[in-house]
Amino acid sequence: LASTDPETQYSSDQRKAERKKHSEDVKNTIFQEVEHWNNLQSEYKNYVQWLQLNGQNALRMPVFAPVPQDSREEVLSGIKDLLENLQQKGYFYNEVRWQHIGCRRNGEGLQLALLDLESLRKSSEESAPTVKDQIESLEKRMRSEAVGSNTGLFLT
């Protein structure tokens, strides 16, 4: 049974205030993501935007598939270039994971993009990993996935 004690119940005004704050937090996160896409991957500038759908904040962005496991080794140099570009612009991923990297085929081959830009950090932080460390982390994950696929385990 729900408590009927007025001290422990949220008022309608409190719930409205919490929903409004949450909505503003989501909107700010989306605006930050849009800004990162526009500043760091400007080739997608016309495809990334904040919008409202059914009164809810949403992010429209290009669709990218995950990098297929059998293509991961061949795209490491392209990922290194993306991370170096990111670093030159003053940012880094706190922890690069394969799910942060998307790909799609175009007329020129495989096109890569960094995803989840909301999780970027400024490079001025002392704990910023090097691009070399980030690539080694992806390689380690790739090796553990290969071992996992032979044993029936799948790690990302």
CSV table of N, CA and C in Angstrom, one decimal:
chain,number,residue,atom,x,y,z
A,1,LEU,N,0.8,-1.2,0.0
A,1,LEU,CA,0.0,0.0,0.0
A,1,LEU,C,0.9,1.2,0.0
A,2,ALA,N,0.4,2.2,-0.7
A,2,ALA,CA,1.2,3.5,-0.8
A,2,ALA,C,1.0,4.3,0.5
A,3,SER,N,2.0,5.0,0.9
A,3,SER,CA,1.9,5.8,2.1
A,3,SER,C,1.0,6.9,1.9
A,4,THR,N,0.2,7.2,3.0
A,4,THR,CA,-0.7,8.4,2.9
A,4,THR,C,-0.2,9.5,3.7
A,5,ASP,N,1.0,9.3,4.3
A,5,ASP,CA,1.6,10.4,5.1
A,5,ASP,C,2.0,11.5,4.2
A,6,PRO,N,1.4,12.7,4.5
A,6,PRO,CA,1.6,13.9,3.6
A,6,PRO,C,3.1,14.3,3.6
A,7,GLU,N,3.9,13.9,4.7
A,7,GLU,CA,5.3,14.3,4.7
A,7,GLU,C,6.1,13.5,3.7
A,8,THR,N,5.6,12.3,3.4
A,8,THR,CA,6.4,11.4,2.5
A,8,THR,C,5.9,11.4,1.0
A,9,GLN,N,4.8,12.1,0.8
A,9,GLN,CA,4.2,12.2,-0.5
A,9,GLN,C,4.7,13.4,-1.3
A,10,TYR,N,5.0,13.2,-2.6
A,10,TYR,CA,5.3,14.3,-3.5
A,10,TYR,C,4.0,15.0,-3.8
A,11,SER,N,4.1,16.3,-3.8
A,11,SER,CA,3.0,17.1,-4.2
A,11,SER,C,3.0,17.1,-5.8
A,12,SER,N,1.9,17.5,-6.3
A,12,SER,CA,1.8,17.6,-7.8
A,12,SER,C,2.8,18.6,-8.3
A,13,ASP,N,3.0,19.7,-7.5
A,13,ASP,CA,3.9,20.8,-7.9
A,13,ASP,C,5.4,20.2,-7.9
A,14,GLN,N,5.7,19.4,-6.9
A,14,GLN,CA,7.0,18.8,-6.8
A,14,GLN,C,7.3,17.9,-8.0
A,15,ARG,N,6.3,17.1,-8.4
A,15,ARG,CA,6.5,16.2,-9.5
A,15,ARG,C,6.6,17.0,-10.8
A,16,LYS,N,5.8,18.0,-11.0
A,16,LYS,CA,6.0,18.9,-12.2
A,16,LYS,C,7.4,19.5,-12.2
A,17,ALA,N,7.8,20.0,-11.1
A,17,ALA,CA,9.2,20.6,-11.0
A,17,ALA,C,10.3,19.6,-11.4
A,18,GLU,N,10.1,18.4,-10.9
A,18,GLU,CA,11.1,17.3,-11.2
A,18,GLU,C,11.1,17.0,-12.7
A,19,ARG,N,9.9,16.8,-13.2
A,19,ARG,CA,9.8,16.5,-14.7
A,19,ARG,C,10.4,17.6,-15.5
A,20,LYS,N,10.1,18.9,-15.1
A,20,LYS,CA,10.6,20.0,-15.8
A,20,LYS,C,12.2,20.1,-15.8
A,21,LYS,N,12.7,19.8,-14.6
A,21,LYS,CA,14.2,19.8,-14.4
A,21,LYS,C,14.8,18.7,-15.3
A,22,HIS,N,14.2,17.5,-15.2
A,22,HIS,CA,14.7,16.4,-16.0
A,22,HIS,C,14.6,16.7,-17.5
A,23,SER,N,13.5,17.3,-18.0
A,23,SER,CA,13.4,17.7,-19.4
A,23,SER,C,14.5,18.7,-19.8
A,24,GLU,N,14.8,19.6,-18.9
A,24,GLU,CA,15.8,20.6,-19.2
A,24,GLU,C,17.2,20.0,-19.2
A,25,ASP,N,17.4,19.0,-18.3
A,25,ASP,CA,18.7,18.3,-18.3
A,25,ASP,C,18.9,17.5,-19.6
A,26,VAL,N,17.8,16.9,-20.0
A,26,VAL,CA,17.9,16.1,-21.3
A,26,VAL,C,18.2,17.1,-22.4
A,27,LYS,N,17.5,18.2,-22.4
A,27,LYS,CA,17.6,19.1,-23.5
A,27,LYS,C,19.1,19.7,-23.5
A,28,ASN,N,19.6,20.0,-22.4
A,28,ASN,CA,21.0,20.5,-22.3
A,28,ASN,C,22.0,19.5,-22.8
A,29,THR,N,21.8,18.2,-22.4
A,29,THR,CA,22.6,17.1,-22.9
A,29,THR,C,22.6,17.0,-24.4
A,30,ILE,N,21.4,17.1,-25.0
A,30,ILE,CA,21.2,17.0,-26.4
A,30,ILE,C,21.9,18.2,-27.1
A,31,PHE,N,21.7,19.4,-26.5
A,31,PHE,CA,22.4,20.6,-27.1
A,31,PHE,C,23.9,20.4,-27.1
A,32,GLN,N,24.5,19.8,-26.0
A,32,GLN,CA,25.9,19.6,-25.9
A,32,GLN,C,26.3,18.6,-27.0
A,33,GLU,N,25.5,17.5,-27.2
A,33,GLU,CA,25.9,16.5,-28.2
A,33,GLU,C,25.8,17.2,-29.6
A,34,VAL,N,24.8,18.0,-29.9
A,34,VAL,CA,24.7,18.7,-31.2
A,34,VAL,C,25.9,19.6,-31.4
A,35,GLU,N,26.3,20.3,-30.3
A,35,GLU,CA,27.5,21.2,-30.5
A,35,GLU,C,28.7,20.4,-30.7
A,36,HIS,N,28.9,19.3,-30.1
A,36,HIS,CA,30.1,18.4,-30.3
A,36,HIS,C,30.1,17.9,-31.8
A,37,TRP,N,28.9,17.4,-32.2
A,37,TRP,CA,28.8,16.9,-33.6
A,37,TRP,C,29.2,18.1,-34.6
A,38,ASN,N,28.7,19.2,-34.4
A,38,ASN,CA,28.9,20.4,-35.3
A,38,ASN,C,30.4,20.8,-35.3
A,39,ASN,N,31.0,20.8,-34.1
A,39,ASN,CA,32.4,21.3,-34.0
A,39,ASN,C,33.4,20.2,-34.3
A,40,LEU,N,33.1,19.0,-34.0
A,40,LEU,CA,34.1,17.9,-34.1
A,40,LEU,C,33.9,17.0,-35.4
A,41,GLN,N,32.7,17.0,-35.9
A,41,GLN,CA,32.5,16.1,-37.1
A,41,GLN,C,31.5,16.9,-38.0
A,42,SER,N,32.0,18.1,-38.4
A,42,SER,CA,31.2,19.1,-39.1
A,42,SER,C,30.6,18.6,-40.4
A,43,GLU,N,31.1,17.5,-41.0
A,43,GLU,CA,30.6,16.9,-42.2
A,43,GLU,C,29.1,16.5,-42.0
A,44,TYR,N,28.7,16.3,-40.7
A,44,TYR,CA,27.3,15.9,-40.4
A,44,TYR,C,26.5,17.0,-39.9
A,45,LYS,N,27.0,18.2,-40.0
A,45,LYS,CA,26.3,19.4,-39.4
A,45,LYS,C,24.8,19.5,-39.8
A,46,ASN,N,24.6,19.2,-41.1
A,46,ASN,CA,23.2,19.3,-41.6
A,46,ASN,C,22.3,18.2,-41.2
A,47,TYR,N,22.8,17.2,-40.5
A,47,TYR,CA,22.1,16.0,-40.2
A,47,TYR,C,21.8,15.8,-38.7
A,48,VAL,N,22.4,16.7,-37.9
A,48,VAL,CA,22.3,16.6,-36.4
A,48,VAL,C,21.5,17.8,-35.9
A,49,GLN,N,20.5,17.5,-35.1
A,49,GLN,CA,19.7,18.6,-34.6
A,49,GLN,C,18.9,18.2,-33.4
A,50,TRP,N,18.6,19.1,-32.5
A,50,TRP,CA,17.6,18.9,-31.5
A,50,TRP,C,16.2,19.2,-32.0
A,51,LEU,N,15.3,18.3,-31.6
A,51,LEU,CA,13.9,18.6,-31.9
A,51,LEU,C,13.0,18.0,-30.8
A,52,GLN,N,11.7,18.3,-30.9
A,52,GLN,CA,10.8,17.8,-30.0
A,52,GLN,C,9.8,16.9,-30.7
A,53,LEU,N,9.6,15.7,-30.2
A,53,LEU,CA,8.6,14.7,-30.7
A,53,LEU,C,7.7,14.4,-29.6
A,54,ASN,N,6.4,14.6,-29.9
A,54,ASN,CA,5.4,14.4,-28.9
A,54,ASN,C,5.7,15.1,-27.5
A,55,GLY,N,6.2,16.3,-27.6
A,55,GLY,CA,6.6,17.0,-26.4
A,55,GLY,C,7.8,16.6,-25.7
A,56,GLN,N,8.6,15.6,-26.3
A,56,GLN,CA,9.8,15.1,-25.7
A,56,GLN,C,11.0,15.6,-26.4
A,57,ASN,N,12.1,15.9,-25.7
A,57,ASN,CA,13.3,16.3,-26.4
A,57,ASN,C,13.9,15.1,-27.1
A,58,ALA,N,14.5,15.3,-28.3
A,58,ALA,CA,15.1,14.2,-29.0
A,58,ALA,C,16.3,14.8,-29.8
A,59,LEU,N,17.2,13.8,-30.2
A,59,LEU,CA,18.3,14.1,-31.0
A,59,LEU,C,18.2,13.4,-32.3
A,60,ARG,N,18.2,14.2,-33.4
A,60,ARG,CA,18.3,13.6,-34.7
A,60,ARG,C,19.7,13.5,-35.2
A,61,MET,N,20.2,12.4,-35.6
A,61,MET,CA,21.5,12.3,-36.0
A,61,MET,C,21.6,11.2,-37.1
A,62,PRO,N,22.7,11.1,-37.8
A,62,PRO,CA,22.9,10.1,-38.8
A,62,PRO,C,22.9,8.7,-38.2
A,63,VAL,N,22.5,7.7,-39.0
A,63,VAL,CA,22.5,6.3,-38.6
A,63,VAL,C,23.8,5.7,-39.0
A,64,PHE,N,24.4,5.1,-38.0
A,64,PHE,CA,25.7,4.3,-38.3
A,64,PHE,C,25.5,2.9,-37.7
A,65,ALA,N,26.0,1.9,-38.3
A,65,ALA,CA,26.0,0.6,-37.8
A,65,ALA,C,27.2,0.4,-36.9
A,66,PRO,N,27.2,-0.6,-36.1
A,66,PRO,CA,28.4,-0.9,-35.3
A,66,PRO,C,29.5,-1.4,-36.3
A,67,VAL,N,30.7,-1.3,-36.0
A,67,VAL,CA,31.8,-1.8,-36.8
A,67,VAL,C,31.8,-3.3,-36.7
A,68,PRO,N,31.6,-4.0,-37.8
A,68,PRO,CA,31.6,-5.5,-37.8
A,68,PRO,C,32.9,-6.1,-37.2
A,69,GLN,N,32.7,-7.1,-36.4
A,69,GLN,CA,33.9,-7.7,-35.8
A,69,GLN,C,35.0,-8.1,-36.8
A,70,ASP,N,34.6,-8.6,-37.9
A,70,ASP,CA,35.6,-9.0,-38.9
A,70,ASP,C,36.2,-7.8,-39.7
A,71,SER,N,35.8,-6.6,-39.4
A,71,SER,CA,36.3,-5.4,-40.1
A,71,SER,C,37.1,-4.5,-39.1
A,72,ARG,N,37.1,-4.9,-37.8
A,72,ARG,CA,37.7,-4.0,-36.8
A,72,ARG,C,39.2,-3.8,-37.0
A,73,GLU,N,39.9,-4.8,-37.3
A,73,GLU,CA,41.4,-4.6,-37.4
A,73,GLU,C,41.7,-3.7,-38.6
A,74,GLU,N,41.0,-3.8,-39.7
A,74,GLU,CA,41.2,-2.9,-40.8
A,74,GLU,C,40.8,-1.5,-40.6
A,75,VAL,N,40.0,-1.2,-39.7
A,75,VAL,CA,39.6,0.2,-39.5
A,75,VAL,C,40.3,0.9,-38.3
A,76,LEU,N,41.3,0.2,-37.7
A,76,LEU,CA,42.0,0.8,-36.6
A,76,LEU,C,42.7,2.1,-36.9
A,77,SER,N,43.3,2.1,-38.1
A,77,SER,CA,44.1,3.3,-38.5
A,77,SER,C,43.1,4.5,-38.8
A,78,GLY,N,41.9,4.2,-39.3
A,78,GLY,CA,40.9,5.2,-39.4
A,78,GLY,C,40.4,5.7,-38.1
A,79,ILE,N,40.3,4.8,-37.1
A,79,ILE,CA,39.8,5.2,-35.8
A,79,ILE,C,40.9,6.1,-35.2
A,80,LYS,N,42.2,5.7,-35.4
A,80,LYS,CA,43.3,6.4,-34.8
A,80,LYS,C,43.3,7.9,-35.4
A,81,ASP,N,43.0,8.0,-36.7
A,81,ASP,CA,42.9,9.4,-37.3
A,81,ASP,C,41.8,10.2,-36.6
A,82,LEU,N,40.6,9.5,-36.4
A,82,LEU,CA,39.5,10.2,-35.8
A,82,LEU,C,39.9,10.7,-34.4
A,83,LEU,N,40.5,9.8,-33.6
A,83,LEU,CA,40.9,10.1,-32.2
A,83,LEU,C,42.0,11.2,-32.2
A,84,GLU,N,42.9,11.2,-33.1
A,84,GLU,CA,43.9,12.2,-33.2
A,84,GLU,C,43.3,13.6,-33.6
A,85,ASN,N,42.3,13.6,-34.5
A,85,ASN,CA,41.6,14.8,-34.8
A,85,ASN,C,40.9,15.3,-33.6
A,86,LEU,N,40.2,14.4,-32.9
A,86,LEU,CA,39.5,14.8,-31.7
A,86,LEU,C,40.5,15.5,-30.7
A,87,GLN,N,41.6,14.8,-30.5
A,87,GLN,CA,42.6,15.3,-29.6
A,87,GLN,C,43.2,16.7,-30.0
A,88,GLN,N,43.4,16.9,-31.3
A,88,GLN,CA,43.9,18.2,-31.8
A,88,GLN,C,42.9,19.3,-31.5
A,89,LYS,N,41.6,18.9,-31.4
A,89,LYS,CA,40.5,19.9,-31.1
A,89,LYS,C,40.3,20.1,-29.6
A,90,GLY,N,41.1,19.3,-28.8
A,90,GLY,CA,41.0,19.5,-27.4
A,90,GLY,C,40.1,18.6,-26.6
A,91,TYR,N,39.8,17.4,-27.2
A,91,TYR,CA,38.9,16.5,-26.6
A,91,TYR,C,39.4,15.1,-26.6
A,92,PHE,N,38.9,14.2,-25.7
A,92,PHE,CA,39.2,12.8,-25.7
A,92,PHE,C,38.0,12.0,-25.2
A,93,TYR,N,37.9,10.8,-25.5
A,93,TYR,CA,36.9,9.9,-24.9
A,93,TYR,C,37.5,9.4,-23.6
A,94,ASN,N,36.8,9.4,-22.5
A,94,ASN,CA,37.3,8.8,-21.3
A,94,ASN,C,37.6,7.4,-21.4
A,95,GLU,N,36.8,6.6,-22.1
A,95,GLU,CA,37.1,5.2,-22.4
A,95,GLU,C,36.5,4.9,-23.7
A,96,VAL,N,37.3,4.7,-24.7
A,96,VAL,CA,36.9,4.3,-26.0
A,96,VAL,C,36.4,2.9,-26.0
A,97,ARG,N,35.2,2.7,-26.6
A,97,ARG,CA,34.7,1.3,-26.7
A,97,ARG,C,34.2,1.2,-28.2
A,98,TRP,N,34.1,0.0,-28.6
A,98,TRP,CA,33.6,-0.3,-30.0
A,98,TRP,C,32.3,0.3,-30.2
A,99,GLN,N,31.4,0.3,-29.2
A,99,GLN,CA,30.1,0.9,-29.4
A,99,GLN,C,30.1,2.4,-29.6
A,100,HIS,N,31.2,3.1,-29.3
A,100,HIS,CA,31.4,4.5,-29.6
A,100,HIS,C,31.8,4.8,-31.0
A,101,ILE,N,31.9,3.8,-31.8
A,101,ILE,CA,32.4,3.9,-33.2
A,101,ILE,C,31.4,3.3,-34.1
A,102,GLY,N,30.9,4.1,-35.1
A,102,GLY,CA,29.9,3.7,-36.1
A,102,GLY,C,30.6,3.7,-37.4
A,103,CYS,N,29.9,2.9,-38.3
A,103,CYS,CA,30.4,2.9,-39.7
A,103,CYS,C,29.3,2.7,-40.7
A,104,ARG,N,29.5,3.1,-41.9
A,104,ARG,CA,28.5,2.9,-43.0
A,104,ARG,C,29.3,2.9,-44.3
A,105,ARG,N,28.8,2.3,-45.2
A,105,ARG,CA,29.5,2.2,-46.6
A,105,ARG,C,28.9,3.4,-47.4
A,106,ASN,N,29.8,4.0,-48.1
A,106,ASN,CA,29.5,5.0,-49.1
A,106,ASN,C,30.2,4.7,-50.3
A,107,GLY,N,30.2,5.6,-51.3
A,107,GLY,CA,30.8,5.3,-52.6
A,107,GLY,C,32.3,5.2,-52.5
A,108,GLU,N,32.9,5.7,-51.4
A,108,GLU,CA,34.4,5.7,-51.2
A,108,GLU,C,34.8,4.5,-50.3
A,109,GLY,N,33.9,3.8,-49.8
A,109,GLY,CA,34.3,2.7,-48.9
A,109,GLY,C,33.6,2.8,-47.5
A,110,LEU,N,34.3,2.4,-46.5
A,110,LEU,CA,33.8,2.4,-45.2
A,110,LEU,C,34.0,3.8,-44.5
A,111,GLN,N,32.9,4.4,-44.1
A,111,GLN,CA,33.0,5.7,-43.4
A,111,GLN,C,32.8,5.5,-41.9
A,112,LEU,N,33.7,6.1,-41.1
A,112,LEU,CA,33.7,5.9,-39.7
A,112,LEU,C,33.2,7.2,-39.0
A,113,ALA,N,32.6,7.1,-37.9
A,113,ALA,CA,32.2,8.3,-37.1
A,113,ALA,C,32.3,7.9,-35.6
A,114,LEU,N,32.6,8.9,-34.8
A,114,LEU,CA,32.6,8.7,-33.4
A,114,LEU,C,31.2,9.0,-32.9
A,115,LEU,N,30.7,8.2,-32.0
A,115,LEU,CA,29.3,8.3,-31.5
A,115,LEU,C,29.3,8.6,-30.0
A,116,ASP,N,28.2,8.9,-29.5
A,116,ASP,CA,28.1,9.2,-28.0
A,116,ASP,C,29.0,10.3,-27.6
A,117,LEU,N,29.0,11.4,-28.4
A,117,LEU,CA,29.9,12.6,-28.1
A,117,LEU,C,29.6,13.3,-26.8
A,118,GLU,N,28.5,13.0,-26.2
A,118,GLU,CA,28.2,13.5,-24.9
A,118,GLU,C,29.2,13.1,-23.8
A,119,SER,N,29.8,11.9,-24.1
A,119,SER,CA,30.8,11.4,-23.1
A,119,SER,C,32.2,11.9,-23.3
A,120,LEU,N,32.4,12.9,-24.2
A,120,LEU,CA,33.7,13.5,-24.4
A,120,LEU,C,34.2,14.3,-23.2
A,121,ARG,N,35.5,14.4,-23.0
A,121,ARG,CA,36.1,15.2,-22.0
A,121,ARG,C,37.1,16.1,-22.6
A,122,LYS,N,37.4,17.2,-21.9
A,122,LYS,CA,38.4,18.1,-22.4
A,122,LYS,C,39.8,17.5,-22.2
A,123,SER,N,40.7,17.7,-23.2
A,123,SER,CA,42.0,17.1,-23.1
A,123,SER,C,42.9,17.7,-22.0
A,124,SER,N,42.5,18.8,-21.5
A,124,SER,CA,43.3,19.5,-20.4
A,124,SER,C,43.3,18.7,-19.1
A,125,GLU,N,42.4,17.7,-19.0
A,125,GLU,CA,42.4,16.9,-17.8
A,125,GLU,C,43.6,16.0,-17.7
A,126,GLU,N,44.2,15.9,-16.5
A,126,GLU,CA,45.5,15.2,-16.4
A,126,GLU,C,45.3,13.7,-16.7
A,127,SER,N,44.1,13.2,-16.5
A,127,SER,CA,43.9,11.8,-16.8
A,127,SER,C,43.6,11.4,-18.2
A,128,ALA,N,43.8,12.4,-19.1
A,128,ALA,CA,43.5,12.2,-20.5
A,128,ALA,C,44.4,11.1,-21.1
A,129,PRO,N,43.8,10.0,-21.6
A,129,PRO,CA,44.6,8.9,-22.2
A,129,PRO,C,45.2,9.4,-23.6
A,130,THR,N,46.3,8.8,-23.9
A,130,THR,CA,46.9,9.0,-25.2
A,130,THR,C,46.1,8.3,-26.3
A,131,VAL,N,46.2,8.7,-27.6
A,131,VAL,CA,45.5,8.0,-28.7
A,131,VAL,C,46.1,6.6,-28.7
A,132,LYS,N,47.4,6.4,-28.5
A,132,LYS,CA,48.0,5.1,-28.5
A,132,LYS,C,47.4,4.2,-27.5
A,133,ASP,N,47.2,4.7,-26.2
A,133,ASP,CA,46.5,3.9,-25.2
A,133,ASP,C,45.1,3.5,-25.6
A,134,GLN,N,44.4,4.5,-26.2
A,134,GLN,CA,43.0,4.2,-26.6
A,134,GLN,C,43.0,3.1,-27.7
A,135,ILE,N,43.9,3.2,-28.7
A,135,ILE,CA,43.9,2.2,-29.7
A,135,ILE,C,44.3,0.8,-29.1
A,136,GLU,N,45.2,0.8,-28.2
A,136,GLU,CA,45.6,-0.5,-27.5
A,136,GLU,C,44.4,-1.0,-26.8
A,137,SER,N,43.6,-0.2,-26.2
A,137,SER,CA,42.4,-0.6,-25.5
A,137,SER,C,41.4,-1.3,-26.4
A,138,LEU,N,41.2,-0.7,-27.6
A,138,LEU,CA,40.4,-1.3,-28.6
A,138,LEU,C,40.9,-2.6,-29.1
A,139,GLU,N,42.2,-2.7,-29.3
A,139,GLU,CA,42.9,-3.9,-29.8
A,139,GLU,C,42.7,-5.0,-28.7
A,140,LYS,N,42.8,-4.7,-27.4
A,140,LYS,CA,42.7,-5.6,-26.4
A,140,LYS,C,41.2,-6.1,-26.3
A,141,ARG,N,40.3,-5.2,-26.5
A,141,ARG,CA,38.9,-5.6,-26.5
A,141,ARG,C,38.6,-6.6,-27.7
A,142,MET,N,39.3,-6.2,-28.9
A,142,MET,CA,39.1,-7.0,-30.1
A,142,MET,C,39.6,-8.5,-29.8
A,143,ARG,N,40.8,-8.6,-29.2
A,143,ARG,CA,41.3,-9.9,-28.9
A,143,ARG,C,40.4,-10.7,-27.9
A,144,SER,N,39.9,-10.0,-26.9
A,144,SER,CA,39.1,-10.7,-25.9
A,144,SER,C,37.8,-11.1,-26.6
A,145,GLU,N,37.3,-10.3,-27.5
A,145,GLU,CA,36.0,-10.7,-28.3
A,145,GLU,C,36.3,-11.9,-29.1
A,146,ALA,N,37.5,-12.0,-29.7
A,146,ALA,CA,37.8,-13.1,-30.6
A,146,ALA,C,37.9,-14.4,-29.7
A,147,VAL,N,38.5,-14.3,-28.5
A,147,VAL,CA,38.6,-15.4,-27.6
A,147,VAL,C,37.1,-15.8,-27.2
A,148,GLY,N,36.3,-14.8,-26.8
A,148,GLY,CA,35.0,-15.0,-26.4
A,148,GLY,C,34.1,-15.7,-27.5
A,149,SER,N,34.3,-15.3,-28.7
A,149,SER,CA,33.5,-15.9,-29.8
A,149,SER,C,33.8,-17.4,-29.9
A,150,ASN,N,35.1,-17.8,-29.6
A,150,ASN,CA,35.4,-19.2,-29.6
A,150,ASN,C,34.8,-20.0,-28.5
A,151,THR,N,34.5,-19.3,-27.4
A,151,THR,CA,34.0,-20.0,-26.2
A,151,THR,C,32.5,-19.8,-26.0
A,152,GLY,N,31.9,-19.0,-26.9
A,152,GLY,CA,30.5,-18.8,-26.7
A,152,GLY,C,30.2,-17.5,-25.9
A,153,LEU,N,31.3,-16.8,-25.4
A,153,LEU,CA,31.1,-15.6,-24.7
A,153,LEU,C,31.3,-14.4,-25.6
A,154,PHE,N,30.5,-13.4,-25.4
A,154,PHE,CA,30.7,-12.2,-26.3
A,154,PHE,C,30.9,-11.0,-25.4
A,155,LEU,N,32.0,-10.3,-25.4
A,155,LEU,CA,32.3,-9.2,-24.6
A,155,LEU,C,32.4,-7.9,-25.5
A,156,THR,N,31.9,-6.8,-25.0
A,156,THR,CA,32.1,-5.5,-25.7
A,156,THR,C,32.8,-4.5,-24.9
